[in-house]
């Protein structure tokens, strides 16, 4: 530590490193907690800030991203912040048009339909230079956090990004994207490689800008069975971790813990625990004890309360959290939800969740 309270890179000294310690598998005095989509529409102040401009304009405003990232920390004693952004800024930077349709979600007016459509994509090497606004948001937020808690950066994993680019939006079956995997395996691998080549410098750039941990979201893992997952998702998930770590070393940047969250990827837990990530995120469909048996002692687990449990009474939330903490055990564990917060959730209940994690985990540690 330098005498002026500034750490390396000139950022304020970190005061609460519990989340980072848990991510690295070090001992913690209590269980750290954060929530996916903690900066979200369930907060009235988020809706107010966001009302002024469209979604991707907000993503491109470092000032707005910083404000939205900090809002949940003003309300709740969370142990980490996650930068406000979106996984689809990467396809955008590759030259695809994406709009956010209110009430419907993301939409690509011209999705990838044919193999030759890959030629429309920009060189992945330029992607990081297109995403300077994310790096600026991270640096600004790191300064304004004043060392309160660590800041997480993130990106979507290659397969999940591919689904949006081919489907043109959300889908319940991902039939178009999976059709590519079966009918155009070579083109699929080419697209997944392009995305991997874009993601590596993007994630390294986030760390250079001040991100202290990285989460990769494989949100659509559940649409793939074990065979397709092992062929079209896992190799790229592994490659991202390996290459990001190597690039950080080459750049003389300190390593950061990496989290892989493959939603509905319960069939690949063992593989994911050996994919080069310090933390494996779980959705609510996975039993914590089974997950622990499956991944062994070498990784930290993150999750996995059903977000809908926050519709329960505050008393019941406390009981559900206690059960969850008992099942995961006190160490090598970061509490979270099994998916993001929904817009109609009561902020008071989010607070009850965070407080219950802190309270019960301290009691667990004492016994």
PDB file of N, CA, C and O in Angstrom, residues 136-194:
ATOM      1  N   UNK A 136     -13.892   3.225 -20.315  1.00  0.00           N
ATOM      2  CA  UNK A 136     -14.020   4.521 -19.611  1.00  0.00           C
ATOM      3  C   UNK A 136     -14.986   4.398 -18.435  1.00  0.00           C
ATOM      4  O   UNK A 136     -14.737   4.937 -17.355  1.00  0.00           O
ATOM      5  N   UNK A 137     -16.090   3.669 -18.653  1.00  0.00           N
ATOM      6  CA  UNK A 137     -17.075   3.479 -17.577  1.00  0.00           C
ATOM      7  C   UNK A 137     -16.438   2.739 -16.396  1.00  0.00           C
ATOM      8  O   UNK A 137     -16.666   3.079 -15.234  1.00  0.00           O
ATOM      9  N   UNK A 138     -15.624   1.737 -16.705  1.00  0.00           N
ATOM     10  CA  UNK A 138     -14.971   0.949 -15.652  1.00  0.00           C
ATOM     11  C   UNK A 138     -13.994   1.825 -14.855  1.00  0.00           C
ATOM     12  O   UNK A 138     -13.991   1.807 -13.618  1.00  0.00           O
ATOM     13  N   UNK A 139     -13.192   2.601 -15.557  1.00  0.00           N
ATOM     14  CA  UNK A 139     -12.211   3.454 -14.877  1.00  0.00           C
ATOM     15  C   UNK A 139     -12.897   4.488 -13.995  1.00  0.00           C
ATOM     16  O   UNK A 139     -12.525   4.683 -12.823  1.00  0.00           O
ATOM     17  N   UNK A 140     -13.931   5.119 -14.532  1.00  0.00           N
ATOM     18  CA  UNK A 140     -14.680   6.124 -13.772  1.00  0.00           C
ATOM     19  C   UNK A 140     -15.311   5.490 -12.524  1.00  0.00           C
ATOM     20  O   UNK A 140     -15.258   6.056 -11.422  1.00  0.00           O
ATOM     21  N   UNK A 141     -15.897   4.303 -12.712  1.00  0.00           N
ATOM     22  CA  UNK A 141     -16.567   3.634 -11.594  1.00  0.00           C
ATOM     23  C   UNK A 141     -15.555   3.198 -10.531  1.00  0.00           C
ATOM     24  O   UNK A 141     -15.814   3.345  -9.330  1.00  0.00           O
ATOM     25  N   UNK A 142     -14.411   2.692 -10.961  1.00  0.00           N
ATOM     26  CA  UNK A 142     -13.361   2.329 -10.001  1.00  0.00           C
ATOM     27  C   UNK A 142     -12.980   3.538  -9.139  1.00  0.00           C
ATOM     28  O   UNK A 142     -12.800   3.427  -7.924  1.00  0.00           O
ATOM     29  N   UNK A 143     -12.829   4.700  -9.783  1.00  0.00           N
ATOM     30  CA  UNK A 143     -12.490   5.923  -9.023  1.00  0.00           C
ATOM     31  C   UNK A 143     -13.595   6.244  -8.027  1.00  0.00           C
ATOM     32  O   UNK A 143     -13.335   6.463  -6.843  1.00  0.00           O
ATOM     33  N   UNK A 144     -14.843   6.253  -8.506  1.00  0.00           N
ATOM     34  CA  UNK A 144     -15.962   6.691  -7.647  1.00  0.00           C
ATOM     35  C   UNK A 144     -16.316   5.677  -6.569  1.00  0.00           C
ATOM     36  O   UNK A 144     -16.904   6.035  -5.553  1.00  0.00           O
ATOM     37  N   UNK A 145     -15.988   4.404  -6.803  1.00  0.00           N
ATOM     38  CA  UNK A 145     -16.224   3.392  -5.763  1.00  0.00           C
ATOM     39  C   UNK A 145     -15.356   3.680  -4.540  1.00  0.00           C
ATOM     40  O   UNK A 145     -15.666   3.228  -3.438  1.00  0.00           O
ATOM     41  N   UNK A 146     -14.265   4.386  -4.773  1.00  0.00           N
ATOM     42  CA  UNK A 146     -13.359   4.796  -3.688  1.00  0.00           C
ATOM     43  C   UNK A 146     -12.900   3.600  -2.847  1.00  0.00           C
ATOM     44  O   UNK A 146     -12.751   3.703  -1.630  1.00  0.00           O
ATOM     45  N   UNK A 147     -12.738   2.444  -3.489  1.00  0.00           N
ATOM     46  CA  UNK A 147     -12.209   1.287  -2.777  1.00  0.00           C
ATOM     47  C   UNK A 147     -13.205   0.555  -1.912  1.00  0.00           C
ATOM     48  O   UNK A 147     -12.845  -0.316  -1.121  1.00  0.00           O
ATOM     49  N   UNK A 148     -14.487   0.903  -2.046  1.00  0.00           N
ATOM     50  CA  UNK A 148     -15.491   0.291  -1.177  1.00  0.00           C
ATOM     51  C   UNK A 148     -15.580  -1.222  -1.356  1.00  0.00           C
ATOM     52  O   UNK A 148     -15.536  -1.985  -0.397  1.00  0.00           O
ATOM     53  N   UNK A 149     -15.746  -1.635  -2.603  1.00  0.00           N
ATOM     54  CA  UNK A 149     -15.799  -3.072  -2.944  1.00  0.00           C
ATOM     55  C   UNK A 149     -15.163  -3.248  -4.318  1.00  0.00           C
ATOM     56  O   UNK A 149     -15.002  -2.274  -5.057  1.00  0.00           O
ATOM     57  N   UNK A 150     -14.818  -4.479  -4.687  1.00  0.00           N
ATOM     58  CA  UNK A 150     -14.245  -4.707  -6.018  1.00  0.00           C
ATOM     59  C   UNK A 150     -15.277  -4.515  -7.133  1.00  0.00           C
ATOM     60  O   UNK A 150     -16.487  -4.644  -6.905  1.00  0.00           O
ATOM     61  N   UNK A 151     -14.767  -4.242  -8.322  1.00  0.00           N
ATOM     62  CA  UNK A 151     -15.608  -4.031  -9.507  1.00  0.00           C
ATOM     63  C   UNK A 151     -15.412  -5.206 -10.465  1.00  0.00           C
ATOM     64  O   UNK A 151     -14.288  -5.535 -10.843  1.00  0.00           O
ATOM     65  N   UNK A 152     -16.534  -5.816 -10.860  1.00  0.00           N
ATOM     66  CA  UNK A 152     -16.515  -6.955 -11.778  1.00  0.00           C
ATOM     67  C   UNK A 152     -16.785  -6.467 -13.204  1.00  0.00           C
ATOM     68  O   UNK A 152     -17.713  -5.679 -13.431  1.00  0.00           O
ATOM     69  N   UNK A 153     -15.988  -6.943 -14.151  1.00  0.00           N
ATOM     70  CA  UNK A 153     -16.270  -6.743 -15.569  1.00  0.00           C
ATOM     71  C   UNK A 153     -16.850  -8.027 -16.129  1.00  0.00           C
ATOM     72  O   UNK A 153     -16.774  -9.080 -15.487  1.00  0.00           O
ATOM     73  N   UNK A 154     -17.455  -7.971 -17.320  1.00  0.00           N
ATOM     74  CA  UNK A 154     -18.069  -9.206 -17.842  1.00  0.00           C
ATOM     75  C   UNK A 154     -18.197  -9.171 -19.350  1.00  0.00           C
ATOM     76  O   UNK A 154     -18.032  -8.138 -20.001  1.00  0.00           O
ATOM     77  N   UNK A 155     -18.539 -10.333 -19.891  1.00  0.00           N
ATOM     78  CA  UNK A 155     -18.857 -10.469 -21.318  1.00  0.00           C
ATOM     79  C   UNK A 155     -19.712 -11.710 -21.494  1.00  0.00           C
ATOM     80  O   UNK A 155     -19.770 -12.570 -20.609  1.00  0.00           O
ATOM     81  N   UNK A 156     -20.357 -11.809 -22.646  1.00  0.00           N
ATOM     82  CA  UNK A 156     -21.076 -13.027 -23.008  1.00  0.00           C
ATOM     83  C   UNK A 156     -20.096 -14.011 -23.616  1.00  0.00           C
ATOM     84  O   UNK A 156     -19.133 -13.611 -24.271  1.00  0.00           O
ATOM     85  N   UNK A 157     -20.332 -15.304 -23.398  1.00  0.00           N
ATOM     86  CA  UNK A 157     -19.477 -16.341 -23.985  1.00  0.00           C
ATOM     87  C   UNK A 157     -19.811 -16.507 -25.470  1.00  0.00           C
ATOM     88  O   UNK A 157     -20.904 -16.128 -25.910  1.00  0.00           O
ATOM     89  N   UNK A 158     -18.881 -17.073 -26.252  1.00  0.00           N
ATOM     90  CA  UNK A 158     -19.088 -17.163 -27.696  1.00  0.00           C
ATOM     91  C   UNK A 158     -20.407 -17.817 -28.132  1.00  0.00           C
ATOM     92  O   UNK A 158     -21.135 -17.252 -28.954  1.00  0.00           O
ATOM     93  N   UNK A 159     -20.748 -18.993 -27.597  1.00  0.00           N
ATOM     94  CA  UNK A 159     -21.991 -19.640 -28.036  1.00  0.00           C
ATOM     95  C   UNK A 159     -23.213 -18.756 -27.767  1.00  0.00           C
ATOM     96  O   UNK A 159     -24.090 -18.595 -28.621  1.00  0.00           O
ATOM     97  N   UNK A 160     -23.286 -18.151 -26.589  1.00  0.00           N
ATOM     98  CA  UNK A 160     -24.442 -17.304 -26.256  1.00  0.00           C
ATOM     99  C   UNK A 160     -24.528 -16.105 -27.207  1.00  0.00           C
ATOM    100  O   UNK A 160     -25.615 -15.755 -27.671  1.00  0.00           O
ATOM    101  N   UNK A 161     -23.390 -15.489 -27.515  1.00  0.00           N
ATOM    102  CA  UNK A 161     -23.399 -14.371 -28.471  1.00  0.00           C
ATOM    103  C   UNK A 161     -23.825 -14.850 -29.857  1.00  0.00           C
ATOM    104  O   UNK A 161     -24.598 -14.192 -30.551  1.00  0.00           O
ATOM    105  N   UNK A 162     -23.341 -16.029 -30.258  1.00  0.00           N
ATOM    106  CA  UNK A 162     -23.722 -16.594 -31.557  1.00  0.00           C
ATOM    107  C   UNK A 162     -25.241 -16.779 -31.649  1.00  0.00           C
ATOM    108  O   UNK A 162     -25.840 -16.493 -32.688  1.00  0.00           O
ATOM    109  N   UNK A 163     -25.862 -17.242 -30.568  1.00  0.00           N
ATOM    110  CA  UNK A 163     -27.318 -17.472 -30.621  1.00  0.00           C
ATOM    111  C   UNK A 163     -28.050 -16.185 -30.976  1.00  0.00           C
ATOM    112  O   UNK A 163     -28.953 -16.198 -31.812  1.00  0.00           O
ATOM    113  N   UNK A 164     -27.670 -15.076 -30.349  1.00  0.00           N
ATOM    114  CA  UNK A 164     -28.334 -13.803 -30.651  1.00  0.00           C
ATOM    115  C   UNK A 164     -28.072 -13.367 -32.089  1.00  0.00           C
ATOM    116  O   UNK A 164     -28.952 -12.855 -32.766  1.00  0.00           O
ATOM    117  N   UNK A 165     -26.853 -13.562 -32.546  1.00  0.00           N
ATOM    118  CA  UNK A 165     -26.467 -13.087 -33.878  1.00  0.00           C
ATOM    119  C   UNK A 165     -27.156 -13.873 -34.992  1.00  0.00           C
ATOM    120  O   UNK A 165     -27.432 -13.344 -36.066  1.00  0.00           O
ATOM    121  N   UNK A 166     -27.436 -15.159 -34.718  1.00  0.00           N
ATOM    122  CA  UNK A 166     -28.091 -15.995 -35.722  1.00  0.00           C
ATOM    123  C   UNK A 166     -29.613 -15.941 -35.581  1.00  0.00           C
ATOM    124  O   UNK A 166     -30.343 -15.848 -36.570  1.00  0.00           O
ATOM    125  N   UNK A 167     -30.110 -15.973 -34.346  1.00  0.00           N
ATOM    126  CA  UNK A 167     -31.559 -15.947 -34.120  1.00  0.00           C
ATOM    127  C   UNK A 167     -32.155 -14.561 -34.390  1.00  0.00           C
ATOM    128  O   UNK A 167     -33.330 -14.441 -34.704  1.00  0.00           O
ATOM    129  N   UNK A 168     -31.328 -13.524 -34.194  1.00  0.00           N
ATOM    130  CA  UNK A 168     -31.841 -12.167 -34.357  1.00  0.00           C
ATOM    131  C   UNK A 168     -32.530 -11.642 -33.111  1.00  0.00           C
ATOM    132  O   UNK A 168     -33.153 -10.591 -33.117  1.00  0.00           O
ATOM    133  N   UNK A 169     -32.417 -12.389 -32.005  1.00  0.00           N
ATOM    134  CA  UNK A 169     -33.031 -11.955 -30.744  1.00  0.00           C
ATOM    135  C   UNK A 169     -33.124 -13.147 -29.818  1.00  0.00           C
ATOM    136  O   UNK A 169     -32.442 -14.151 -30.015  1.00  0.00           O
ATOM    137  N   UNK A 170     -33.996 -13.055 -28.838  1.00  0.00           N
ATOM    138  CA  UNK A 170     -34.201 -14.181 -27.928  1.00  0.00           C
ATOM    139  C   UNK A 170     -34.953 -15.295 -28.662  1.00  0.00           C
ATOM    140  O   UNK A 170     -35.539 -15.073 -29.712  1.00  0.00           O
ATOM    141  N   UNK A 171     -34.928 -16.492 -28.094  1.00  0.00           N
ATOM    142  CA  UNK A 171     -35.626 -17.627 -28.701  1.00  0.00           C
ATOM    143  C   UNK A 171     -35.830 -18.675 -27.635  1.00  0.00           C
ATOM    144  O   UNK A 171     -34.981 -18.843 -26.756  1.00  0.00           O
ATOM    145  N   UNK A 172     -36.949 -19.401 -27.706  1.00  0.00           N
ATOM    146  CA  UNK A 172     -37.175 -20.423 -26.678  1.00  0.00           C
ATOM    147  C   UNK A 172     -36.486 -21.735 -27.049  1.00  0.00           C
ATOM    148  O   UNK A 172     -36.242 -22.572 -26.193  1.00  0.00           O
ATOM    149  N   UNK A 173     -36.151 -21.920 -28.329  1.00  0.00           N
ATOM    150  CA  UNK A 173     -35.563 -23.196 -28.747  1.00  0.00           C
ATOM    151  C   UNK A 173     -34.139 -23.067 -29.288  1.00  0.00           C
ATOM    152  O   UNK A 173     -33.407 -24.052 -29.342  1.00  0.00           O
ATOM    153  N   UNK A 174     -33.757 -21.875 -29.724  1.00  0.00           N
ATOM    154  CA  UNK A 174     -32.462 -21.640 -30.388  1.00  0.00           C
ATOM    155  C   UNK A 174     -32.314 -22.534 -31.626  1.00  0.00           C
ATOM    156  O   UNK A 174     -31.212 -22.922 -32.006  1.00  0.00           O
ATOM    157  N   UNK A 175     -33.438 -22.843 -32.274  1.00  0.00           N
ATOM    158  CA  UNK A 175     -33.418 -23.785 -33.401  1.00  0.00           C
ATOM    159  C   UNK A 175     -32.570 -23.277 -34.565  1.00  0.00           C
ATOM    160  O   UNK A 175     -31.905 -24.065 -35.234  1.00  0.00           O
ATOM    161  N   UNK A 176     -32.589 -21.966 -34.828  1.00  0.00           N
ATOM    162  CA  UNK A 176     -31.788 -21.440 -35.949  1.00  0.00           C
ATOM    163  C   UNK A 176     -30.298 -21.571 -35.650  1.00  0.00           C
ATOM    164  O   UNK A 176     -29.513 -21.996 -36.499  1.00  0.00           O
ATOM    165  N   UNK A 177     -29.910 -21.192 -34.426  1.00  0.00           N
ATOM    166  CA  UNK A 177     -28.490 -21.275 -34.051  1.00  0.00           C
ATOM    167  C   UNK A 177     -28.038 -22.736 -34.030  1.00  0.00           C
ATOM    168  O   UNK A 177     -26.944 -23.062 -34.492  1.00  0.00           O
ATOM    169  N   UNK A 178     -28.887 -23.629 -33.529  1.00  0.00           N
ATOM    170  CA  UNK A 178     -28.518 -25.047 -33.481  1.00  0.00           C
ATOM    171  C   UNK A 178     -28.502 -25.659 -34.878  1.00  0.00           C
ATOM    172  O   UNK A 178     -27.714 -26.558 -35.164  1.00  0.00           O
ATOM    173  N   UNK A 179     -29.356 -25.160 -35.759  1.00  0.00           N
ATOM    174  CA  UNK A 179     -29.320 -25.603 -37.156  1.00  0.00           C
ATOM    175  C   UNK A 179     -27.926 -25.341 -37.743  1.00  0.00           C
ATOM    176  O   UNK A 179     -27.371 -26.186 -38.448  1.00  0.00           O
ATOM    177  N   UNK A 180     -27.358 -24.182 -37.413  1.00  0.00           N
ATOM    178  CA  UNK A 180     -25.983 -23.879 -37.858  1.00  0.00           C
ATOM    179  C   UNK A 180     -25.021 -24.949 -37.354  1.00  0.00           C
ATOM    180  O   UNK A 180     -24.167 -25.418 -38.083  1.00  0.00           O
ATOM    181  N   UNK A 181     -25.133 -25.305 -36.078  1.00  0.00           N
ATOM    182  CA  UNK A 181     -24.196 -26.273 -35.500  1.00  0.00           C
ATOM    183  C   UNK A 181     -24.247 -27.608 -36.243  1.00  0.00           C
ATOM    184  O   UNK A 181     -23.225 -28.246 -36.454  1.00  0.00           O
ATOM    185  N   UNK A 182     -25.456 -28.019 -36.636  1.00  0.00           N
ATOM    186  CA  UNK A 182     -25.608 -29.313 -37.312  1.00  0.00           C
ATOM    187  C   UNK A 182     -25.339 -29.225 -38.816  1.00  0.00           C
ATOM    188  O   UNK A 182     -24.760 -30.140 -39.396  1.00  0.00           O
ATOM    189  N   UNK A 183     -25.791 -28.122 -39.450  1.00  0.00           N
ATOM    190  CA  UNK A 183     -25.676 -28.045 -40.910  1.00  0.00           C
ATOM    191  C   UNK A 183     -24.408 -27.344 -41.369  1.00  0.00           C
ATOM    192  O   UNK A 183     -23.936 -27.583 -42.478  1.00  0.00           O
ATOM    193  N   UNK A 184     -23.894 -26.428 -40.537  1.00  0.00           N
ATOM    194  CA  UNK A 184     -22.703 -25.655 -40.920  1.00  0.00           C
ATOM    195  C   UNK A 184     -21.671 -25.672 -39.796  1.00  0.00           C
ATOM    196  O   UNK A 184     -21.340 -24.609 -39.249  1.00  0.00           O
ATOM    197  N   UNK A 185     -21.189 -26.846 -39.431  1.00  0.00           N
ATOM    198  CA  UNK A 185     -20.252 -26.897 -38.295  1.00  0.00           C
ATOM    199  C   UNK A 185     -19.001 -26.047 -38.523  1.00  0.00           C
ATOM    200  O   UNK A 185     -18.544 -25.376 -37.596  1.00  0.00           O
ATOM    201  N   UNK A 186     -18.474 -26.041 -39.767  1.00  0.00           N
ATOM    202  CA  UNK A 186     -17.253 -25.263 -40.025  1.00  0.00           C
ATOM    203  C   UNK A 186     -17.510 -23.769 -39.849  1.00  0.00           C
ATOM    204  O   UNK A 186     -16.734 -23.076 -39.198  1.00  0.00           O
ATOM    205  N   UNK A 187     -18.600 -23.283 -40.449  1.00  0.00           N
ATOM    206  CA  UNK A 187     -18.938 -21.862 -40.327  1.00  0.00           C
ATOM    207  C   UNK A 187     -19.217 -21.504 -38.866  1.00  0.00           C
ATOM    208  O   UNK A 187     -18.868 -20.419 -38.399  1.00  0.00           O
ATOM    209  N   UNK A 188     -19.836 -22.437 -38.137  1.00  0.00           N
ATOM    210  CA  UNK A 188     -20.116 -22.202 -36.713  1.00  0.00           C
ATOM    211  C   UNK A 188     -18.809 -22.019 -35.945  1.00  0.00           C
ATOM    212  O   UNK A 188     -18.662 -21.069 -35.168  1.00  0.00           O
ATOM    213  N   UNK A 189     -17.861 -22.923 -36.188  1.00  0.00           N
ATOM    214  CA  UNK A 189     -16.562 -22.790 -35.527  1.00  0.00           C
ATOM    215  C   UNK A 189     -15.867 -21.489 -35.937  1.00  0.00           C
ATOM    216  O   UNK A 189     -15.237 -20.824 -35.109  1.00  0.00           O
ATOM    217  N   UNK A 190     -16.019 -21.113 -37.191  1.00  0.00           N
ATOM    218  CA  UNK A 190     -15.400 -19.862 -37.655  1.00  0.00           C
ATOM    219  C   UNK A 190     -15.982 -18.669 -36.894  1.00  0.00           C
ATOM    220  O   UNK A 190     -15.240 -17.806 -36.400  1.00  0.00           O
ATOM    221  N   UNK A 191     -17.314 -18.651 -36.749  1.00  0.00           N
ATOM    222  CA  UNK A 191     -17.975 -17.569 -36.014  1.00  0.00           C
ATOM    223  C   UNK A 191     -17.553 -17.579 -34.538  1.00  0.00           C
ATOM    224  O   UNK A 191     -17.251 -16.530 -33.954  1.00  0.00           O
ATOM    225  N   UNK A 192     -17.507 -18.761 -33.937  1.00  0.00           N
ATOM    226  CA  UNK A 192     -17.125 -18.871 -32.524  1.00  0.00           C
ATOM    227  C   UNK A 192     -15.677 -18.433 -32.307  1.00  0.00           C
ATOM    228  O   UNK A 192     -15.350 -17.826 -31.281  1.00  0.00           O
ATOM    229  N   UNK A 193     -14.820 -18.695 -33.298  1.00  0.00           N
ATOM    230  CA  UNK A 193     -13.423 -18.227 -33.214  1.00  0.00           C
ATOM    231  C   UNK A 193     -13.343 -16.706 -33.322  1.00  0.00           C
ATOM    232  O   UNK A 193     -12.585 -16.064 -32.595  1.00  0.00           O
ATOM    233  N   UNK A 194     -14.138 -16.138 -34.237  1.00  0.00           N
ATOM    234  CA  UNK A 194     -14.175 -14.673 -34.379  1.00  0.00           C
ATOM    235  C   UNK A 194     -14.588 -14.047 -33.047  1.00  0.00           C
ATOM    236  O   UNK A 194     -13.983 -13.082 -32.565  1.00  0.00           O
TER     237      UNK A 194
END
